[in-house]
Short mmCIF file of C-alpha atoms and ligand atoms in Angstrom, two decimals:
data_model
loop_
_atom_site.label_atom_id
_atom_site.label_comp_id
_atom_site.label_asym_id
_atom_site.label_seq_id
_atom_site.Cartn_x
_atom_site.Cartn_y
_atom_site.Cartn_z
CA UNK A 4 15.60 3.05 -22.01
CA UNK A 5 18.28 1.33 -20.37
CA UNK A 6 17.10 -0.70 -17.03
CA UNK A 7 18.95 -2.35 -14.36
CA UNK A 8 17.17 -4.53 -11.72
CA UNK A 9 18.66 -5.11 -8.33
CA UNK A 10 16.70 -7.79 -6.38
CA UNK A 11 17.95 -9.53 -3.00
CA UNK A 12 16.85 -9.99 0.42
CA UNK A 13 17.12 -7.18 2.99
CA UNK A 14 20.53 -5.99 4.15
CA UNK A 15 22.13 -7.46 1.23
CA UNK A 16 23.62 -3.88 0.42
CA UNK A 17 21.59 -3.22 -2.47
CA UNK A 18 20.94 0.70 -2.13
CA UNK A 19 24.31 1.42 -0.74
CA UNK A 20 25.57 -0.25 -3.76
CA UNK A 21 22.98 1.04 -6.08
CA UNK A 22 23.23 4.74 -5.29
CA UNK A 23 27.31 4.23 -5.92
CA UNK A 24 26.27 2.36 -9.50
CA UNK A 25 23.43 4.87 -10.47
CA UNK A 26 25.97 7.47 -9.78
CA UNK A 27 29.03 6.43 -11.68
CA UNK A 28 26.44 5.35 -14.55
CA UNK A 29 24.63 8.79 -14.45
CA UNK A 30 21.27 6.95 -14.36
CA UNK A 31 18.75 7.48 -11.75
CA UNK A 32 18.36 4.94 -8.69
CA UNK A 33 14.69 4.09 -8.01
CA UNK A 34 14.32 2.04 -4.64
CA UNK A 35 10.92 0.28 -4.63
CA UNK A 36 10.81 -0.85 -0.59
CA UNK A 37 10.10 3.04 -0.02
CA UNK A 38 6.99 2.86 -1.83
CA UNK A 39 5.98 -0.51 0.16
CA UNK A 40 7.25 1.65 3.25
CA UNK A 41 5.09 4.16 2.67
CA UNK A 42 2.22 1.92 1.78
CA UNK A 43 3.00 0.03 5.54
CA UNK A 44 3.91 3.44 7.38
CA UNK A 45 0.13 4.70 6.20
CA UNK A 46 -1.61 1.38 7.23
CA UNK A 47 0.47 1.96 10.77
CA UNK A 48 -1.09 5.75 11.01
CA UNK A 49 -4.41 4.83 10.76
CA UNK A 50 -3.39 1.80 13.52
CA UNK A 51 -4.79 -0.71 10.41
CA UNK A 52 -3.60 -4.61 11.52
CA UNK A 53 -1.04 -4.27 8.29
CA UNK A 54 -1.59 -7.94 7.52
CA UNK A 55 -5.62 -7.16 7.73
CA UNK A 56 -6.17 -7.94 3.39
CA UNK A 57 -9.38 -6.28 3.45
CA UNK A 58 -8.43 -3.06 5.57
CA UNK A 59 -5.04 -2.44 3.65
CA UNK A 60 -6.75 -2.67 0.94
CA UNK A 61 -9.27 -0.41 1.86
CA UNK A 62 -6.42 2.08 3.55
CA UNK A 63 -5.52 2.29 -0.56
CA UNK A 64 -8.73 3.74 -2.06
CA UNK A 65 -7.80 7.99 -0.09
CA UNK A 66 -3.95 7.70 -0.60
CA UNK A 67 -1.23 8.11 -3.12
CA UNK A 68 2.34 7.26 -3.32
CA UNK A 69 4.65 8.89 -5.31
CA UNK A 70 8.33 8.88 -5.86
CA UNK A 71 10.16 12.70 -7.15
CA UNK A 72 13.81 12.98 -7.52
CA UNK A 73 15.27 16.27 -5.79
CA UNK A 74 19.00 16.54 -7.38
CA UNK A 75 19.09 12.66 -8.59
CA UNK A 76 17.71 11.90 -4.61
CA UNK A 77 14.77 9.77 -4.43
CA UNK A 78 11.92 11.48 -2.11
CA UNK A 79 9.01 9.12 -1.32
CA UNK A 80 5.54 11.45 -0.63
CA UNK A 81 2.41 9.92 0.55
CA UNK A 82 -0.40 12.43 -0.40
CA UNK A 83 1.43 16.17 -0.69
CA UNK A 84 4.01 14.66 2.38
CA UNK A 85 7.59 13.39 2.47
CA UNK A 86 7.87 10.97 4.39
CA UNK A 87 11.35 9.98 3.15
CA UNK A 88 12.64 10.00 6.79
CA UNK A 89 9.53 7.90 8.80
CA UNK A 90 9.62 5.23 6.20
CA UNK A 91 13.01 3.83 7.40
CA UNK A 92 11.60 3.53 11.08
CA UNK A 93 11.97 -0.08 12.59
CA UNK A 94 8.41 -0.81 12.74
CA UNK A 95 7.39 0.65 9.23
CA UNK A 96 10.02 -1.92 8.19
CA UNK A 97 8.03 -4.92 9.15
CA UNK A 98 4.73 -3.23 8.05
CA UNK A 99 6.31 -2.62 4.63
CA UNK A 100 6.73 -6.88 4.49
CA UNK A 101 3.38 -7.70 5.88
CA UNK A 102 1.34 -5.49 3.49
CA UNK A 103 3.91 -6.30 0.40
CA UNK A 104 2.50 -9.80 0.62
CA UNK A 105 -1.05 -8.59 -0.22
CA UNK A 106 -1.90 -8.57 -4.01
CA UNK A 107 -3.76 -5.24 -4.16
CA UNK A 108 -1.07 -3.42 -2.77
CA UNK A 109 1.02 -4.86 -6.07
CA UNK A 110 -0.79 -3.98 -8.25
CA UNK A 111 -1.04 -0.82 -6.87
CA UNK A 112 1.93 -0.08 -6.80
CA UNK A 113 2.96 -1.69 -10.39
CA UNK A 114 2.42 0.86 -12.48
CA UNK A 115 4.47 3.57 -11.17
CA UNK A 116 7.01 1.33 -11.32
CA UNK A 117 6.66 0.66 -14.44
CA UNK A 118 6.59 4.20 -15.66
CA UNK A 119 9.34 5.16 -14.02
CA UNK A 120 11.14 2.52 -15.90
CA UNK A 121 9.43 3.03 -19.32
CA UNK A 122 10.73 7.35 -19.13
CA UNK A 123 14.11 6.96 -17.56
CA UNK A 124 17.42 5.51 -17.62
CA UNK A 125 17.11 3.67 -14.46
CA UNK A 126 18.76 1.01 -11.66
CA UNK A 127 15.80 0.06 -9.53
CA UNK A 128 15.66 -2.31 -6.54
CA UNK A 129 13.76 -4.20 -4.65
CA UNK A 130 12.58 -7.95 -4.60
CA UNK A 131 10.62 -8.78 -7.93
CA UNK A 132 12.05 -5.84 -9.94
CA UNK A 133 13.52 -9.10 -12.50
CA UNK A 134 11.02 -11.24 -12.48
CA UNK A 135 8.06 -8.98 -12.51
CA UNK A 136 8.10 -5.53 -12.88
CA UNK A 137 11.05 -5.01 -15.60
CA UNK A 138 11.68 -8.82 -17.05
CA UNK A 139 13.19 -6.98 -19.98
CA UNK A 140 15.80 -4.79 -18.00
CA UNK A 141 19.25 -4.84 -19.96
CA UNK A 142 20.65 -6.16 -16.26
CA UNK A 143 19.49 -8.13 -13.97
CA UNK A 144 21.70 -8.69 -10.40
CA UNK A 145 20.60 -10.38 -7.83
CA UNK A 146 22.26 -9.02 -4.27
CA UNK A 147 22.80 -12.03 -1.73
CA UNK A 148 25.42 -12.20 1.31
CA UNK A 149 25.15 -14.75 4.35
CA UNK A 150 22.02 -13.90 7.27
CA UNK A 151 25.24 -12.96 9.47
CA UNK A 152 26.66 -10.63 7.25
CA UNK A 153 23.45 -9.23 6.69
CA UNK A 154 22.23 -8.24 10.05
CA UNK A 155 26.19 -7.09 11.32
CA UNK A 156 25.84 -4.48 8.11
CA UNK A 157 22.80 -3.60 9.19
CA UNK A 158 23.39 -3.54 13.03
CA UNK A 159 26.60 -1.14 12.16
CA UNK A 160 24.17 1.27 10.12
CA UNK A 161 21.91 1.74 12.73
CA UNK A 162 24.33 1.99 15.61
CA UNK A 163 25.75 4.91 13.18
CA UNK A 164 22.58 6.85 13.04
CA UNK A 165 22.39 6.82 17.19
CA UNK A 166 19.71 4.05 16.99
CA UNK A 167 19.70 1.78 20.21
CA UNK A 168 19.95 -1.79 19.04
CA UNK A 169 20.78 -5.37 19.81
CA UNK A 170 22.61 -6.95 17.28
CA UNK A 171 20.59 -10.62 18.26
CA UNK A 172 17.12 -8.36 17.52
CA UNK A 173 18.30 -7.47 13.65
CA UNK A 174 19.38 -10.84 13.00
CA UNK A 175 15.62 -12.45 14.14
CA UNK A 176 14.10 -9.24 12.33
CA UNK A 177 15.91 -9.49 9.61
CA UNK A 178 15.23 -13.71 9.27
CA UNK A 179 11.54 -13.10 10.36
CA UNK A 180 11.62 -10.26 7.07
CA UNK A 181 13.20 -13.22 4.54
CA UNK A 182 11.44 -15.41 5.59
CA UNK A 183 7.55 -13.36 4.66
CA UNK A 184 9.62 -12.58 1.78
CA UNK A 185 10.37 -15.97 -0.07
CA UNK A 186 7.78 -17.74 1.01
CA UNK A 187 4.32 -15.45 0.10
CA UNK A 188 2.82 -16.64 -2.86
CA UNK A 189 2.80 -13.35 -4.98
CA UNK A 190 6.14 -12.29 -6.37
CA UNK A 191 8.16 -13.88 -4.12
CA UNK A 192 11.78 -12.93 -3.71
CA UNK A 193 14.04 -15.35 -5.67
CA UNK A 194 16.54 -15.01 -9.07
CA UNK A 195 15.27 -14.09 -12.14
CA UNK A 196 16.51 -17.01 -14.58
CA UNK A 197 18.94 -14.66 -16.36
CA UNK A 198 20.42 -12.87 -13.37
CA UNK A 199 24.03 -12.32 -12.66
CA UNK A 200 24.17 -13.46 -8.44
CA UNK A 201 26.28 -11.63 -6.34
CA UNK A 202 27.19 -13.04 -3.44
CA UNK A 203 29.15 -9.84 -1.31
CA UNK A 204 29.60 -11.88 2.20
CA UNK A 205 33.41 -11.87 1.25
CA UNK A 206 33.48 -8.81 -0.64
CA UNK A 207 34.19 -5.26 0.12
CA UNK A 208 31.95 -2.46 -0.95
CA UNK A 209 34.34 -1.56 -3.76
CA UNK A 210 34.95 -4.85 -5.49
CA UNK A 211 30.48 -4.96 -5.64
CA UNK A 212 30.65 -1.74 -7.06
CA UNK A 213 33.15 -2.28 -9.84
CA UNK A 214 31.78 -6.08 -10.47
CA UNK A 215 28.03 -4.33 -11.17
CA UNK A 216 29.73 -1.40 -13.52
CA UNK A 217 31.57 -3.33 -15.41
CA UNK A 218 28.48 -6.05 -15.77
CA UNK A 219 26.39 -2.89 -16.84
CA UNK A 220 28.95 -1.27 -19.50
CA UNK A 221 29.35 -4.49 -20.86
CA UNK A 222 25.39 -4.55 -21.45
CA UNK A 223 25.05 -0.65 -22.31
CA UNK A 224 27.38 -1.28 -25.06
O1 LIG B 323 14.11 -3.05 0.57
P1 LIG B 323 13.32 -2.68 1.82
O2 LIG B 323 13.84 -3.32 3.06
O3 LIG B 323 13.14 -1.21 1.96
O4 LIG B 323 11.86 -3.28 1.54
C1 LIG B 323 10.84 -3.26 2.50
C2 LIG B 323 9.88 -4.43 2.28
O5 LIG B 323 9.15 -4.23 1.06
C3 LIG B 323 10.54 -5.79 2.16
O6 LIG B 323 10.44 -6.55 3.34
C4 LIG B 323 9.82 -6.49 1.03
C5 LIG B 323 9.01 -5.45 0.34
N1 LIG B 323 9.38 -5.22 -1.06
C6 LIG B 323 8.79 -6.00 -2.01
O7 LIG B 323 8.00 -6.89 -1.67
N2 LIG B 323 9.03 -5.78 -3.33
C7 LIG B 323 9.89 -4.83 -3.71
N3 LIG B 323 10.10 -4.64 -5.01
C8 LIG B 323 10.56 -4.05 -2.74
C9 LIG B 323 10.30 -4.27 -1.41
#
């Protein structure tokens, strides 16, 4: 199978970017945060402390996570629900970096991944997709741009859907979320040794999409 792993820290643009790859590449685009989402947004239901190790944990052993793909769209279901839409709330957000930090919840959620990977032509993202979960992928990118950048792209995104936000509230959310995310001691975010970086704070959405398909013909071929 042919595998590409996106990795970078949050607002970096990697699912904008990766849908727009996937697409032109006719592979399918897997985004692993929605299955840490939906691990969080369950922990937040049952009104679990989603750094709590031991209840997390235990929120695991009645639950199941699973991605389908409805016409090449990624829909994440906890149990027999979608819950594509709650996922991307603010607060399951956080929740999804507090209980990504906790080991069980990896390994939990490691083997879907993997077969995912292992049956289909893929691009998946997330933050240890090339150093843990596919360290064979044909391509490995890793997604960076400037804290600044980062939060004004995001800021923009959810002033588009309606959502009533300060701009100085994504920035400290969004440094609070790197932050968990580097320094935890499983699977931290950081390069893979053989990644191609990216850094899109000076570039548009175009000249990221064309720099990843040409990076991924080159390896297809
Ligand atoms: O990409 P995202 O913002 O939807 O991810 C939500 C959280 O999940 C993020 O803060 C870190 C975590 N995550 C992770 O630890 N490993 C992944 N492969 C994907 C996401």
């Amino acid at each position: 199978m042919f595998n590409i792993a996106i990795d970078g820290p949050a607002g970096a643009g990697k699912s904008s970017i990766a849908k727009a790859v996937s697409k032109e590449l006719g592979i399918i685009y897997v985004d692993t945060g929605a299955l840490y989402r939906a691990v969080g947004l369950n922990a937040l239901r049952k009104n679990i402390d989603t750094k709590d190790v031991t209840l997390v944990t235990e929120s695991l052993k009645d639950v199941s996570v699973d991605l389908r793909f409805v016409d090449g769209e990624q829909r994440v279901f906890l149990g027999e629900e979608d819950v594509s839409v709650d996922i991307r709330l603010p607060e399951a957000s956080m929740a999804a970096s507090n209980v990504s930090a906790i080991p069980s919840v990896r390994q939990f959620l490691f083997d879907l991944q993997r077969k995912i990977a292992n049956e289909n032509n893929c691009l998946m993202d997330g933050r240890d997709i090339g150093t843990v979960v596919l360290p064979n992928a044909q391509l490995k990118v890793f997604l960076t741009a400037s804290p600044e950048a980062r939060a004004k792209r995001r800021y923009d995104e959810l002033i588009a859907k309606g959502q009533d936000v300060e701009y100085k509230d994504v920035l400290d959310d969004l440094n609070k979320r790197d932050y968990q995310d580097t320094h935890r001691e499983i699977a931290p975010l950081k390069p893979a040794d053989d990644s191609v970086i990216v850094d899109t704070t000076e570039m548009s959405f175009n000249e990221v999409k064309e720099k990843l398909i040409s990076l991924a013909k080159e390896r297809m071929n």
